[in-house]
XYZ file of C-alpha atoms in Angstrom:
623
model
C 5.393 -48.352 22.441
C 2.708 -46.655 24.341
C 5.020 -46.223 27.092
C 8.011 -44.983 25.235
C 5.814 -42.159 23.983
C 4.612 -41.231 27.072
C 8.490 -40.807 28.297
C 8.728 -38.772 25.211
C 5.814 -36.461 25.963
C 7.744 -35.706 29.563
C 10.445 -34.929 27.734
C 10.067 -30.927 27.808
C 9.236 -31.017 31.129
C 12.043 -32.530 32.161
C 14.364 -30.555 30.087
C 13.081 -27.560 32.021
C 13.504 -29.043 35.367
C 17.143 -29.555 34.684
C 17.507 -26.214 32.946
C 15.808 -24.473 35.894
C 17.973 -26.430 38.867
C 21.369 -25.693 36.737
C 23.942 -23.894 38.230
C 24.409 -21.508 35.415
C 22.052 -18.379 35.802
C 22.264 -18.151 32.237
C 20.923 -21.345 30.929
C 18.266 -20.843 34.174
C 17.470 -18.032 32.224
C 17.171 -19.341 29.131
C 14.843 -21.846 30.090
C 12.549 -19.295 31.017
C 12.458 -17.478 28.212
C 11.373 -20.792 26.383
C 8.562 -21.382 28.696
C 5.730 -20.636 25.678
C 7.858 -23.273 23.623
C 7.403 -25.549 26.348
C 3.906 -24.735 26.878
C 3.169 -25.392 23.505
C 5.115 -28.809 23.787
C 2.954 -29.721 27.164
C -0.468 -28.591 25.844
C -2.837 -26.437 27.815
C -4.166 -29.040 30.230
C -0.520 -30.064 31.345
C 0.469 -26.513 31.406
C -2.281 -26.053 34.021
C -1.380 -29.128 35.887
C 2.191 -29.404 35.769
C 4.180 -26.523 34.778
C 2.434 -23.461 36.975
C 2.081 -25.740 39.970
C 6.024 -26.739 39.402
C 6.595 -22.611 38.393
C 4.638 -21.073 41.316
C 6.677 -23.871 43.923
C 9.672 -23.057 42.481
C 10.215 -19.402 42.480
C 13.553 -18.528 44.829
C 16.227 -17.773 42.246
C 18.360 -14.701 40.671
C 16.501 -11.426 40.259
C 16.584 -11.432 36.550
C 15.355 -15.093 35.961
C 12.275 -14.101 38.411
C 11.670 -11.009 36.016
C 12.493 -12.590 32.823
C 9.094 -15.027 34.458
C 7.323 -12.311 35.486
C 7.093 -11.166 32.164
C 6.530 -14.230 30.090
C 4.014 -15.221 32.409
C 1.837 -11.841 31.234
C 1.108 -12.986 27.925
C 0.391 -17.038 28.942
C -3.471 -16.651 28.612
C -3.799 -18.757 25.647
C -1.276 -21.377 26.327
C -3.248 -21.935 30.069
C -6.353 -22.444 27.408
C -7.542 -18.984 27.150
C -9.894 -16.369 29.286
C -11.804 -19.092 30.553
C -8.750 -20.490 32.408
C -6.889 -17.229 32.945
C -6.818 -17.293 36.756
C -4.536 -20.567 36.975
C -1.718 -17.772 36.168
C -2.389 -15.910 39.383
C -0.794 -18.151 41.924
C 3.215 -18.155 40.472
C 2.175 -13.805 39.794
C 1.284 -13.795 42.892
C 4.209 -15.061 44.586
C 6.412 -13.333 42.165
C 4.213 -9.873 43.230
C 5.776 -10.316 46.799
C 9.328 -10.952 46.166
C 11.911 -8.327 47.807
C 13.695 -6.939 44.225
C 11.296 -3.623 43.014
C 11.563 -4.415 39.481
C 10.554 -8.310 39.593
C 7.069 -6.973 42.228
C 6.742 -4.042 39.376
C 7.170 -6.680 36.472
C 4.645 -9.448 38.445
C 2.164 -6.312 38.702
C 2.578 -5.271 35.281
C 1.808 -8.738 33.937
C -1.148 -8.994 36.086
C -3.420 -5.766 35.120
C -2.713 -7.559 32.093
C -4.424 -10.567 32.715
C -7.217 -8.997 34.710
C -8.683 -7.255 31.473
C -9.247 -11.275 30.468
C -10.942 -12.192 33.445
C -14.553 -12.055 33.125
C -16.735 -9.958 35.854
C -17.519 -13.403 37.828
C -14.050 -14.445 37.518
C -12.299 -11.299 38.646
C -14.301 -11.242 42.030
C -13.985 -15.018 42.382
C -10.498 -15.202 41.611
C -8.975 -12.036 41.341
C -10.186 -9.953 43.973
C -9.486 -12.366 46.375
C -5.809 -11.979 45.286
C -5.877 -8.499 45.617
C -7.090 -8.562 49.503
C -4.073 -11.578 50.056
C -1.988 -8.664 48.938
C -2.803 -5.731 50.445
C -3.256 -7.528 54.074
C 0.172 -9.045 53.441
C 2.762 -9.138 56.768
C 5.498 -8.296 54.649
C 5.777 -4.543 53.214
C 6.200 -5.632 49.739
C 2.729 -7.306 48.801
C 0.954 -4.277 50.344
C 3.061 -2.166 47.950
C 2.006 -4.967 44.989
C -1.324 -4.519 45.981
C -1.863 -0.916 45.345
C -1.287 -0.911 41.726
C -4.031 -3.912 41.194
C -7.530 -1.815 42.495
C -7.950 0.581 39.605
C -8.032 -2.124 37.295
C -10.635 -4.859 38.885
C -12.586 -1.738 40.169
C -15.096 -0.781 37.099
C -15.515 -4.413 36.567
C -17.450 -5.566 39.964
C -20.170 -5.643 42.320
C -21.156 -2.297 44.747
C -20.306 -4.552 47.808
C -17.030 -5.705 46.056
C -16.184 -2.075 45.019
C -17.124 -0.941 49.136
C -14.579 -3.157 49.978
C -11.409 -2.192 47.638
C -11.889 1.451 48.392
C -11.854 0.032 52.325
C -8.711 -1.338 51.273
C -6.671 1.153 49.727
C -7.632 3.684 52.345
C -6.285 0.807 54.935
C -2.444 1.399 53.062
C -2.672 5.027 52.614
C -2.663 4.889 56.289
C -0.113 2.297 56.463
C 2.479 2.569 59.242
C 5.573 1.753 56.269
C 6.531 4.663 54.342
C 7.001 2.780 51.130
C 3.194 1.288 51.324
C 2.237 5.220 51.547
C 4.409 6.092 48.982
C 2.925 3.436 46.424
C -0.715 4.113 47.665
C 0.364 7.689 46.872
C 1.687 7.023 43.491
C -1.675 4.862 42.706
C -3.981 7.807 43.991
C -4.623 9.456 40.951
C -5.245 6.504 38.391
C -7.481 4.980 41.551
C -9.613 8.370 41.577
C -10.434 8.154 37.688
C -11.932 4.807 38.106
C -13.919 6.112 41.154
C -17.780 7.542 41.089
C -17.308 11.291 41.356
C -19.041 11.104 44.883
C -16.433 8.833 46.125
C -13.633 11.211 44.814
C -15.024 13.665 47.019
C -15.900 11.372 50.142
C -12.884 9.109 49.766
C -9.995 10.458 47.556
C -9.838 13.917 48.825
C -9.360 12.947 52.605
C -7.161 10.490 51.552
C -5.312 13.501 49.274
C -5.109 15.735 52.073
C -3.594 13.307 54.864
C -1.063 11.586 52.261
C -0.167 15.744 51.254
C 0.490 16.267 54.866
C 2.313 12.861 55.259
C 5.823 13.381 57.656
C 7.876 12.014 54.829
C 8.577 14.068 51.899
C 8.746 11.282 49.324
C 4.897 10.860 49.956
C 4.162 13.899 49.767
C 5.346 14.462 46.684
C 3.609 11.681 44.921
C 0.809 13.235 46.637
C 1.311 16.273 44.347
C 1.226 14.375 41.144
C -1.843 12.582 42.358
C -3.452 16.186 42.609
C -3.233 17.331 39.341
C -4.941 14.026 37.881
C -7.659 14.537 41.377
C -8.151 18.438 40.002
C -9.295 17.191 36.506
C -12.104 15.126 37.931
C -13.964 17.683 39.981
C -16.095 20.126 38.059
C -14.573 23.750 38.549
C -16.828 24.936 41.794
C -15.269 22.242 43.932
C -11.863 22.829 43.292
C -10.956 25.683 45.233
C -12.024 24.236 48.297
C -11.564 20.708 47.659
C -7.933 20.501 46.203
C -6.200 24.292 46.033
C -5.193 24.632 49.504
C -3.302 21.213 49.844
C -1.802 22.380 46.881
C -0.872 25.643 47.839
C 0.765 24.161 50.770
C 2.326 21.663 48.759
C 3.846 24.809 46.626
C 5.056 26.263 50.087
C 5.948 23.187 51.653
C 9.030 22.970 53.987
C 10.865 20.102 51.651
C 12.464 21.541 48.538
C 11.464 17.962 46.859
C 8.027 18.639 47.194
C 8.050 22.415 46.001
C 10.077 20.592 42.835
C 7.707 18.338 41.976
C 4.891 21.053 41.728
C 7.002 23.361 39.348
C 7.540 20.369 37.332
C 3.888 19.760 37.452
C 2.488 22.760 37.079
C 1.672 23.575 33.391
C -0.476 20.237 34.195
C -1.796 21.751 37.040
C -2.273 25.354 35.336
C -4.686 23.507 32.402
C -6.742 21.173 34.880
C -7.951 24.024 37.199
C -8.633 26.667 34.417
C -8.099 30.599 34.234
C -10.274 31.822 37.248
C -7.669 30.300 39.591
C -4.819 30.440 37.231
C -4.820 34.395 37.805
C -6.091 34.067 41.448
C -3.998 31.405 42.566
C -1.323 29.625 40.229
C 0.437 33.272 39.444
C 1.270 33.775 42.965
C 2.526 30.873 43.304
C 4.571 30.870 40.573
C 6.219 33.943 41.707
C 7.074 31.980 44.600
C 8.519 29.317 42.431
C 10.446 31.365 40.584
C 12.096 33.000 43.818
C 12.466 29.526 45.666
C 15.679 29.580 47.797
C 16.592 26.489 45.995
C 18.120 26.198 43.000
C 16.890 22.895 41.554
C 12.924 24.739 42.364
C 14.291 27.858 40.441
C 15.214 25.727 37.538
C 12.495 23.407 37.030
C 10.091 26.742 37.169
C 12.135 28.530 34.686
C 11.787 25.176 32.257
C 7.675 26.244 32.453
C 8.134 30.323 32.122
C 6.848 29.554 28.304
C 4.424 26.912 29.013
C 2.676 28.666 31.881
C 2.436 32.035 29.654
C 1.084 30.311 26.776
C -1.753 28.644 28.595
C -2.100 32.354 30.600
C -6.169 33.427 29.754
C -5.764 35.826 26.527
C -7.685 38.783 27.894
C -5.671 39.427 31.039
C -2.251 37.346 29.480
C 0.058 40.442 28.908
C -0.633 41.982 32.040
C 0.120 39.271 33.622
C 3.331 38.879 32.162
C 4.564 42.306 32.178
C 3.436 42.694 36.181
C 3.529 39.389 37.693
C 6.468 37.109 35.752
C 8.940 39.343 33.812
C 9.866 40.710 36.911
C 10.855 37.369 38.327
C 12.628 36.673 34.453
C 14.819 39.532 35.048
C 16.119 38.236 38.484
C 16.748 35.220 37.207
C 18.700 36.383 34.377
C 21.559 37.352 36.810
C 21.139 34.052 38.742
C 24.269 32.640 40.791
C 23.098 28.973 39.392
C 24.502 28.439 35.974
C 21.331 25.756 35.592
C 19.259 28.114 36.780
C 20.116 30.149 34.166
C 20.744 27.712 31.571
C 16.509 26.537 32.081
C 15.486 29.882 31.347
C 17.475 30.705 28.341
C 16.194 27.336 26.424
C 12.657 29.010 26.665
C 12.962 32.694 27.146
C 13.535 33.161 23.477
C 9.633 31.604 23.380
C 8.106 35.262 25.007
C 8.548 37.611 21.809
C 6.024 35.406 20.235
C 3.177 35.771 22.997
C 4.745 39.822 23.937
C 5.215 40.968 20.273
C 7.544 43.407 18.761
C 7.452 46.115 20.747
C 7.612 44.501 24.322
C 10.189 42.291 22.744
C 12.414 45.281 22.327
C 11.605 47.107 25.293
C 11.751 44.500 27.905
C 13.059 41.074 26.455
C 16.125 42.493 23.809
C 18.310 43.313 27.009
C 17.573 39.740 28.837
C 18.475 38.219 25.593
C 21.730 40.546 25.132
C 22.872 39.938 28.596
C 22.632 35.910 28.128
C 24.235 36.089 25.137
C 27.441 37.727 27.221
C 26.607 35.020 29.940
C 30.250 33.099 31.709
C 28.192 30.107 31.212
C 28.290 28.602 27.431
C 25.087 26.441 28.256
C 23.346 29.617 28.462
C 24.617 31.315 25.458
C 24.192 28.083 23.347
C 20.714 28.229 24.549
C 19.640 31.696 23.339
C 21.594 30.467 20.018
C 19.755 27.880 19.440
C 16.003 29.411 19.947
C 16.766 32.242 17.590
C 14.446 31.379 15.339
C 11.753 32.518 17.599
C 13.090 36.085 17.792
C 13.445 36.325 13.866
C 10.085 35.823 13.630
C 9.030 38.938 15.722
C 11.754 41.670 15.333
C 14.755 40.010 13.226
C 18.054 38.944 13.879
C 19.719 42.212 13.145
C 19.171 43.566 16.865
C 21.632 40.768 17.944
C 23.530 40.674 15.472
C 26.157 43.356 16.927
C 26.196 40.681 20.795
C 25.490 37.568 18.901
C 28.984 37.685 17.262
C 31.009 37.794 19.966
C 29.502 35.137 21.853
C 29.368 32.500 18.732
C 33.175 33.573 18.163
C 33.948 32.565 22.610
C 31.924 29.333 21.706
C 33.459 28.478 18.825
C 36.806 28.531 20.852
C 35.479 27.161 24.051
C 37.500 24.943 25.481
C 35.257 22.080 25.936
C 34.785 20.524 22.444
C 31.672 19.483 23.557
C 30.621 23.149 23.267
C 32.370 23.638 20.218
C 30.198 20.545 18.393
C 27.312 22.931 19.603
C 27.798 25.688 18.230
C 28.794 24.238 14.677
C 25.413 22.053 14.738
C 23.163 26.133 15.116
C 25.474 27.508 12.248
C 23.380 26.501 8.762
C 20.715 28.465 11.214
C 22.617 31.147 11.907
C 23.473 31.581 8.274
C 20.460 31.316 6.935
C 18.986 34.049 9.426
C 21.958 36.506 9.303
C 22.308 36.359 5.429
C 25.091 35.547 3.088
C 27.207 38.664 3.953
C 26.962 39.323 7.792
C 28.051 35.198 7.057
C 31.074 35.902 4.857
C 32.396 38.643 6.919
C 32.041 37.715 10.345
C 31.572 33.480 10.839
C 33.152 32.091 7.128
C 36.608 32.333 9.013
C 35.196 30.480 12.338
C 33.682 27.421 9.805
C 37.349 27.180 8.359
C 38.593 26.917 11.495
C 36.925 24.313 12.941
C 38.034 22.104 10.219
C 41.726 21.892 11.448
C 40.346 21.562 15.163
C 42.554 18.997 17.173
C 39.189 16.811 17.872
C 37.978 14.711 15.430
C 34.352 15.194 16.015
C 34.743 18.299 15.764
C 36.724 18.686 12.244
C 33.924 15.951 10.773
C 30.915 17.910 12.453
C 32.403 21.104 10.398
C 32.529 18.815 6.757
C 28.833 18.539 7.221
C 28.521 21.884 7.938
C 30.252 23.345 4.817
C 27.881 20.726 2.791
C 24.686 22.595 4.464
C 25.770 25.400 3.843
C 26.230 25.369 0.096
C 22.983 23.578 0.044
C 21.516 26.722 1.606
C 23.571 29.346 -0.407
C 24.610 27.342 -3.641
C 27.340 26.163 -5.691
C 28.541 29.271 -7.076
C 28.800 30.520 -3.425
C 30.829 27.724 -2.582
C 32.962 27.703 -5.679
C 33.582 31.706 -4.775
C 34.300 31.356 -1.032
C 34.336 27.782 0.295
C 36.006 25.721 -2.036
C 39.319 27.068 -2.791
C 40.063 27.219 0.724
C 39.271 23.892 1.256
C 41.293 22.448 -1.361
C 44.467 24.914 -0.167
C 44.349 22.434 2.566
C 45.833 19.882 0.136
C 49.080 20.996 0.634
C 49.141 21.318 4.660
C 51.895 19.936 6.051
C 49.479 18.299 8.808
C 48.492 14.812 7.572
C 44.808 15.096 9.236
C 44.640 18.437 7.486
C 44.926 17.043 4.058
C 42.542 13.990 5.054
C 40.010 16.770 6.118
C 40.181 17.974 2.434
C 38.874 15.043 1.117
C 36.112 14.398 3.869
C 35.210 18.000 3.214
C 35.152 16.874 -1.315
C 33.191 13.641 -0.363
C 30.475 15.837 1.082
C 30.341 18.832 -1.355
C 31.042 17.489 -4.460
C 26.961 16.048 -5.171
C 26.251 19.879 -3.677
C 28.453 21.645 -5.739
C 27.835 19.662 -8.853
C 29.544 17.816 -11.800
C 31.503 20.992 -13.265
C 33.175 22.399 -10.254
C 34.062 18.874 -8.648
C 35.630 17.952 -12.250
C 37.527 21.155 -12.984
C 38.334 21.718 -9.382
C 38.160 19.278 -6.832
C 39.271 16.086 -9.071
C 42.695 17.316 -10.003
C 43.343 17.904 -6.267
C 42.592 14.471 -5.293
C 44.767 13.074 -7.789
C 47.988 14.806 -6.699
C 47.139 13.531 -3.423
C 47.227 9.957 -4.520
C 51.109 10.566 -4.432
C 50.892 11.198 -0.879
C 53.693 9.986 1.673
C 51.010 8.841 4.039
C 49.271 6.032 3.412
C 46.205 6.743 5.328
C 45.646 9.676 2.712
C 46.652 7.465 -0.218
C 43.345 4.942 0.930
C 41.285 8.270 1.470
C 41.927 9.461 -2.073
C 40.650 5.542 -3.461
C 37.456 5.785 -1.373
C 37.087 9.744 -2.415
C 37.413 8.474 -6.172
C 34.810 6.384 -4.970
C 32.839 8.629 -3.762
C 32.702 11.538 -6.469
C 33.058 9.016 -8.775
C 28.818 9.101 -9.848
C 29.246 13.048 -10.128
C 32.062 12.904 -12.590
C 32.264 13.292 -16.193
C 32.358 10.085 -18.136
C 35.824 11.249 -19.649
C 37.240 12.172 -16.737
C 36.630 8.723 -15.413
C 38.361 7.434 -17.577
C 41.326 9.540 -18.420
C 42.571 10.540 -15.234
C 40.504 8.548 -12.578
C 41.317 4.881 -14.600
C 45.030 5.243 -14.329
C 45.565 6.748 -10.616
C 43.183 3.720 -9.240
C 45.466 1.376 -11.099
C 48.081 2.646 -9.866
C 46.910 3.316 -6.370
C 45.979 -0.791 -6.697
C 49.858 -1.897 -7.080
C 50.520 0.264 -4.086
C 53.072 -1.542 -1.360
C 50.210 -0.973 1.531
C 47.597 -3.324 1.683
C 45.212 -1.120 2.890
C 45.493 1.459 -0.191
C 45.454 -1.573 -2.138
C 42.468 -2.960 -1.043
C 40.128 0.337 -1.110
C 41.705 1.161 -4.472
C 40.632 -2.145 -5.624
C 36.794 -1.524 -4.069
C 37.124 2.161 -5.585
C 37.109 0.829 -8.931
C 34.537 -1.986 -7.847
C 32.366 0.224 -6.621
C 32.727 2.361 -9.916
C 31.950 -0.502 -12.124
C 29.084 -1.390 -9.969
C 27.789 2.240 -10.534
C 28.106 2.495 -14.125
C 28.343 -1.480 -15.339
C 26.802 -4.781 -14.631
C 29.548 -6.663 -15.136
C 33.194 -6.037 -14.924
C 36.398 -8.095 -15.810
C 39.019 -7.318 -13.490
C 42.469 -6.575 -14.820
C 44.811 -9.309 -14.444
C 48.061 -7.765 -13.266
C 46.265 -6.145 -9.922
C 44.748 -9.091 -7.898
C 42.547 -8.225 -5.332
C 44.028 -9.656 -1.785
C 40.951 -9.751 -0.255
C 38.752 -11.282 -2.984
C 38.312 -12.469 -6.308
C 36.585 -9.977 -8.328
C 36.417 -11.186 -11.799
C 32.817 -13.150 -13.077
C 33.899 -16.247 -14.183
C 33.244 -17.021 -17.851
C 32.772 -12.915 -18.232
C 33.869 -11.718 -22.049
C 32.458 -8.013 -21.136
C 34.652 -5.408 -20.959
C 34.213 -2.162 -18.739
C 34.087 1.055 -21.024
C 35.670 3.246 -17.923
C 38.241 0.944 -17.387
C 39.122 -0.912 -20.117
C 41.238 -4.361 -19.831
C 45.277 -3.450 -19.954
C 47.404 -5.541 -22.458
C-alpha cells in the first residue's frame, strides 16, 4: 500500500516528463503553463529537488515554451517554499537568461528583478550577485546583454565592496567589443545612474555617457540619448552644463539622422529636466535646428513637440521666444514638401492661440491655420479640424468659417473613405461651434449625403451622427430639418437606401421622442414591412423592436400588433424569425410573461411558458 502511494505521488512528475518530451509543441506548452499545478501536487521540498533540477537540465525547446517558462518561473517563490528558498529559482532563469531568442533572455530577466526584491541582503550577494558576474563575463554575447538589466536592482541592497564591483562590471560592457552588449548597457544607463550615489554619477556614469554618446554605431548612441535625459535629472542644475549639455548638443547635431530623432522625440523630457536657464540658452537653438533638420522623419517628430516645448517655455521671456525664435521655423514648415511633416504640425499648431492669445493668434497664426486648411494633404486638413476647439476658445470659429467650408466639403468627398469616416466623426463639433444656421446652410446637405455613401462604414458612421446632432440641437430641430428627409428615403429605389432609413429611426427615435417617432417615423416603417426585399422586411421587425419602448401604448397595439403578425407568417425565415424576437422582445419590455399565439410558431424556439394562462395586453391571443 505504502508503495502504491508512493507511485501515485510520482504521478505529476511523470505526467510532465511525458508532456515536456512530446512531440506536439502545444501540449509541451501546456505542460508548462501547469507547472504551479504541478508544484502544488509535488510540494515545496520536491519542487526544489526534482522539478527545477529536471527544468533547469532540460531547457532546449521551441521559443515560446522557453518564454511561456520564463514567465511562470517569476512568480514560483512560494511554491519553492518562499523568500527563504528563493534562490533555487536562479539556476533554470539563468540558463533561460542566455538563450539566443530576445524575448525568452528579456522574459528570463524580467522574471528575475522579480525575484531579487525577495532575496534578502545576505542572500542577494550570496546567491544573486554571483549570478549576475556569471552573466556579464559570459563568452557568448547574449548573457552579457542579460546581465545589464540585473545591476540596478541588487545595487541599493549590498555591501560598498559588492557595489565597487557591479559598477566595475557594467563599465566592463559599456566598453564591450559587441555592439548589442553596448547597446543594452546603453539602454540600462539611465535606470543604473538613479540607483547610483550622486558622486558616482559624476565619476562613473558621465564618462561612461560621454564614450557610449560618441559610440561608432548609431543604435548606441541613441540609447545614449535617452539615458541623458534620466542622467540630467540627477545632477543639481550647476553641473549640468558642463557635465551633460555638450554630449547632448552633439547628440542634437550628430551625423546619424536616428540619433538627431531620438532627441526631438525626447526633448520636452529633456526641456523639463535641465530647467529655463538653459532652455533659452541652449534647448531653443537647438530646436531651431530640429525644426530645419534635412530629414524629414527629424522635422516631424520636432513639429509633434512645437506645443509641448512652448508650454514648458519660462513665462517671462515665453512670447518672445516664440514670436523670434520658433514661429519662424512654424511658418517654413507650413509649406513643407513632407505631407507628415506637415501633418505633425497641424495636430498641435492649433495648441499656440492658447499660450499667444487673441491678437498674435490673428496676426501671425490665422494665415498658418488658413493655409492648412487649403492643404493637398487631407491628414493635414483633418488635423486643423479636429483641434478647433482650441481656436474657439481664443478668437472664435467665425474667422474660419469662410476656408473651413471648403475644405470639410473636399473631405467629405475624398476619395479615401477612410477620410470621409474622419471628417463625419469632427461634425457634432463642428456644429456645435459654428451654430445651428452656418450648420443648416452650409454642412446639413454634406450629413445627408453621407448617408447614401457606397461604404457601409461610412453610411452607419453618418446614423450616429444625425443622432448627435439632435441631441445637441433638439427634437424640434430634427423634426424641422432632419427627419423628413430621412424618412423620404423610404421610397428610394436603392434597397441599402431604404435600410439606411431605418438605421437612421433606430437611432433618433429615443432622441426625438415618443410624439414625433409615433406620428412620423412609425407609419413609415410600417409601409416598409411590405417591402420586396427581404433584408428590409427583417430590418423593419428589429426597428419595431427597437422603437418599440418609445411608442405609445395604443400604437403598439393597433398598428405595431398586426404588421409583426404578419411579418411572422412571412415565406423568409429570416423575417420570420426577427419578427418573432420583435414581438419577444416587446413582451419582455412591457410583460413578464407572454403566451405566444398559436398559428405563428417560432422555428427557432419555443416561446410559450408552459402552464401560462396570462395573456399579453399589447398583443392579445388571436381566435
Amino acid at each position: 500500500m505504502a508503495g502504491a502511494e508512493g507511485d501515485d505521488s510520482l504521478y505529476p512528475i511523470a505526467v510532465l516528463i511525458d508532456e515536456l518530451r512530446n512531440e506536439d509543441v502545444q501540449l509541451r506548452l501546456n505542460s508548462i503553463k501547469k507547472l504551479s499545478t504541478i508544484a502544488l501536487a509535488l510540494g515545496v521540498e520536491r519542487t526544489r529537488t526534482e522539478l527545477l533540477p529536471f527544468l533547469t537540465d532540460t531547457i532546449y525547446d521551441e521559443d515560446e515554451v522557453l518564454l511561456a517558462l520564463a514567465e511562470q518561473l517569476g512568480s514560483f517563490t512560494l511554491l519553492v517554499g518562499g523568500p527563504e528558498f528563493v534562490h533555487c529559482l536562479l539556476p533554470p532563469l539563468e540558463s533561460l537568461a542566455t538563450v539566443e531568442e530576445t524575448v525568452v533572455r528579456d522574459k528570463a530577466v524580467e522574471s528575475l528583478r522579480k525575484i531579487s526584491q525577495e532575496h534578502s541582503p545576505v542572500d542577494l550577494e550570496v546567491h544573486f550577485v554571483p549570478l549576475v558576474k556569471r552573466l556579464a563575463s559570459g563568452d557568448w554575447f547574449t548573457s552579457r546583454t542579460s546581465a545589464c538589466g540585473l545591476f540596478s536592482v541588487c545595487y541599493p541592497r549590498v555591501s560598498s565592496s559588492i557595489k565597487a564591483e557591479i559598477r566595475q562590471h557594467f563599465r566592463t560592457l559599456c566598453s564591450d567589443d559587441t555592439p548589442m552588449v553596448r547597446r543594452a548597457a546603453a539602454s540600462k544607463l539611465g535606470e543604473f545612474a538613479k540607483v547610483l550615489e550622486l558622486d558616482y554619477v559624476k565619476s562613473d556614469i558621465i564618462p561612461l555617457f560621454t564614450a557610449l554618446a560618441s559610440d561608432e554605431q548609431d543604435s548606441v548612441r541613441l540609447l545614449a540619448v535617452e539615458a541623458g535625459v534620466s542622467i540630467a535629472t540627477l545632477l543639481p542644475q550647476e553641473d549640468l552644463e558642463t557635465l551633460v549639455m555638450p554630449t547632448l548638443r552633439q547628440a542634437s547635431e550628430d551625423k546619424s539622422w536616428r540619433v538627431r530623432y531620438m532627441v526631438a522625440d525626447k526633448f520636452s523630457e529633456l526641456q523639463k529636466a535641465v530647467g529655463p536657464e538653459i532652455t533659452k540658452n541652449d534647448l531653443v537653438p537647438a530646436f531651431q535646428n530640429l525644426l530645419k533638420d534635412c530629414e524629414a522623419e527629424v522635422r516631424a517628430a520636432s513639429a509633434n513637440k512645437v506645443k509641448v516645448f512652448c508650454e514648458n517655455l519660462p513665462e517671462d521671456s515665453r512670447e518672445t521666444i516664440i514670436m523670434t525664435h520658433i514661429l519662424p521655423c512654424v511658418k517654413e514648415l507650413v509649406s513643407d514638401t513632407n505631407q507628415h511633416v506637415k501633418s505633425a504640425l497641424a495636430s498641435v499648431i492649433m495648441g499656440l492661440s492658447t499660450i499667444l492669445g487673441k491678437d498674435n493668434t490673428v496676426e501671425h497664426l490665422l494665415p498658418l491655420f488658413l493655409a492648412q486648411l487649403k492643404d493637398e494633404c487631407p491628414e493635414v486638413r483633418l488635423n486643423i479640424i479636429s483641434n478647433l476647439d482650441c481656436v474657439n476658445e481664443v478668437i472664435g470659429i467665425r474667422q474660419l468659417s469662410q476656408s473651413l467650408l471648403p475644405a470639410i466639403v473636399e473631405l467629405a468627398e475624398d476619395a479615401k473613405w477612410r477620410v470621409r469616416l474622419a471628417i463625419i466623426e469632427y461634425m457634432p463639433l463642428l456644429a456645435g461651434q459654428l451654430g445651428v444656421e452656418f450648420f443648416d446652410e452650409k454642412l446639413n446637405s454634406l450629413c445627408m449625403a453621407w448617408l447614401i455613401d457606397h461604404v457601409y462604414a461610412i453610411r452607419e458612421a453618418a446614423t450616429c451622427n444625425l443622432m448627435k446632432l439632435v441631441e445637441k440641437f433638439g427634437a424640434e430641430w430634427a423634426q424641422n430639418t432632419i427627419v423628413p428627409k430621412v424618412l423620404g428615403m423610404a421610397n428610394d429605389p436603392n434597397y441599402l437606401h431604404r435600410m439606411t432609413t431605418l438605421f437612421c429611426i433606430n437611432a433618433l427615435s429615443e432622441a426625438c421622442g415618443q410624439e414625433i417617432t409615433t406620428k412620423h417615423m412609425l407609419p413609415v416603417v410600417l409601409k416598409m414591412s411590405n417591402d420586396q426585399v427581404a433584408n428590409v422586411r427583417f430590418n423593419v421587425a428589429k426597428c419595431l423592436q427597437k422603437i418599440g419602448p418609445v411608442l405609445e401604448s395604443s400604437a403598439l397595439q393597433a398598428e405595431v400588433k398586426p404588421v409583426l403578425e404578419k411579418l411572422a407568417t412571412d415565406q423568409d425565415m429570416d423575417v420570420k424569425y426577427f419578427a418573432l424576437e420583435a414581438i419577444s422582445g416587446i413582451m419582455r419590455e412591457h410583460l413578464h410573461q407572454y403566451i405566444m399565439p398559436s398559428h405563428y410558431p417560432n422555428p427557432y424556439a419555443e416561446m410559450r411558458p408552459v402552464g401560462s394562462t396570462l395573456s399579453n395586453p399589447y398583443f392579445t391571443q388571436s381566435t
